Tab-separated table of C-alpha atoms in Angstrom:
chain	number	residue	atom	x	y	z
A	5	HIS	CA	-13.027	37.005	-53.687
A	6	LYS	CA	-12.645	39.395	-50.967
A	7	ILE	CA	-13.492	38.473	-47.439
A	8	MET	CA	-15.001	41.180	-45.402
A	9	VAL	CA	-13.473	40.177	-41.888
A	10	GLU	CA	-15.913	41.607	-39.936
A	11	LYS	CA	-18.406	39.684	-40.976
A	12	PHE	CA	-16.121	36.684	-40.650
A	13	VAL	CA	-15.521	37.919	-36.865
A	14	GLU	CA	-19.119	38.649	-36.410
A	15	LEU	CA	-20.681	34.904	-37.612
A	16	TYR	CA	-17.145	33.337	-35.600
A	17	VAL	CA	-17.924	34.508	-32.475
A	18	LYS	CA	-22.389	34.530	-32.226
A	19	LYS	CA	-21.232	30.363	-32.356
A	20	ILE	CA	-18.868	30.952	-28.788
A	21	VAL	CA	-21.969	33.550	-26.866
A	22	ASN	CA	-24.794	32.458	-24.236
A	23	GLU	CA	-26.041	35.206	-26.584
A	24	PRO	CA	-25.761	35.787	-30.737
A	25	GLU	CA	-28.193	38.366	-30.946
A	26	LYS	CA	-26.590	41.330	-28.629
A	27	ILE	CA	-23.115	41.004	-30.575
A	28	GLN	CA	-22.097	44.114	-33.006
A	29	ILE	CA	-19.310	44.171	-34.708
A	30	HIS	CA	-17.946	47.594	-35.204
A	31	LYS	CA	-15.024	48.102	-38.020
A	32	LYS	CA	-12.887	51.692	-37.636
A	33	GLU	CA	-10.443	52.933	-40.227
A	34	LEU	CA	-6.971	54.446	-37.450
A	35	ASP	CA	-5.159	54.948	-40.369
A	36	THR	CA	-4.195	53.168	-43.703
A	37	ASN	CA	-5.025	49.553	-44.007
A	38	PHE	CA	-5.001	49.973	-39.657
A	39	TYR	CA	-8.142	48.909	-38.871
A	40	GLU	CA	-10.290	48.429	-35.302
A	41	ILE	CA	-13.280	45.453	-34.919
A	42	GLU	CA	-14.914	45.829	-31.676
A	43	ILE	CA	-17.113	43.121	-30.209
A	44	ILE	CA	-19.722	45.132	-28.698
A	45	SER	CA	-21.710	41.653	-26.573
A	46	SER	CA	-22.951	41.133	-23.576
A	47	ALA	CA	-21.037	40.908	-20.549
A	48	GLN	CA	-21.267	37.279	-19.577
A	49	ASP	CA	-19.512	36.452	-22.491
A	50	ALA	CA	-16.880	38.986	-22.558
A	51	GLY	CA	-15.681	36.569	-20.541
A	52	ARG	CA	-16.486	33.716	-22.959
A	53	LEU	CA	-15.146	35.246	-25.607
A	54	ILE	CA	-11.952	36.519	-24.337
A	55	GLY	CA	-10.753	33.048	-22.935
A	56	LYS	CA	-9.200	32.476	-19.956
A	57	ASP	CA	-6.266	32.979	-20.391
A	58	GLY	CA	-6.396	35.502	-23.447
A	59	LYS	CA	-6.623	32.360	-25.970
A	60	MET	CA	-9.699	32.521	-27.033
A	61	ILE	CA	-9.255	35.992	-27.748
A	62	SER	CA	-5.780	35.156	-29.212
A	63	ALA	CA	-7.702	32.886	-31.578
A	64	ILE	CA	-9.739	35.086	-32.546
A	65	LYS	CA	-6.423	36.942	-33.172
A	66	THR	CA	-4.749	35.026	-35.306
A	67	ILE	CA	-7.256	33.725	-37.373
A	68	ILE	CA	-7.458	36.469	-38.449
A	69	SER	CA	-3.823	37.754	-38.581
A	70	GLY	CA	-4.242	34.835	-41.299
A	71	LEU	CA	-7.089	36.971	-43.190
A	72	LYS	CA	-4.548	40.138	-43.217
A	73	ALA	CA	-1.457	37.817	-45.751
A	74	LYS	CA	-5.012	37.770	-48.106
A	75	ASP	CA	-6.075	41.510	-47.779
A	76	GLY	CA	-2.828	43.143	-46.266
A	77	ASN	CA	-4.175	45.575	-43.756
A	78	SER	CA	-4.334	44.918	-40.099
A	79	TYR	CA	-6.754	44.853	-37.504
A	80	ARG	CA	-6.599	45.538	-34.137
A	81	VAL	CA	-9.328	42.495	-31.911
A	82	ILE	CA	-11.074	44.528	-28.399
A	83	VAL	CA	-13.821	43.113	-26.714
A	84	LYS	CA	-16.669	45.406	-24.823
A	85	PRO	CA	-19.157	44.515	-23.104
A	86	GLU	CA	-22.168	46.433	-22.948
């Protein structure tokens, strides 16, 4: 049973932000087994997602690196305010 990383990120992120309807998740393959997950949010929510001293985005990245052990892929996560 394979967890879709971008779906997990979307569900997780929408619980944190003030404007979940503005969240978009894009996953693109950069290289073999290496993907970029782009989180697009409102400018206010981008700050919330990155968090104080980057703590929130670090937590998200830690969870994703745990998923990496299951699916063998590597992920880079970026937050992009619109």
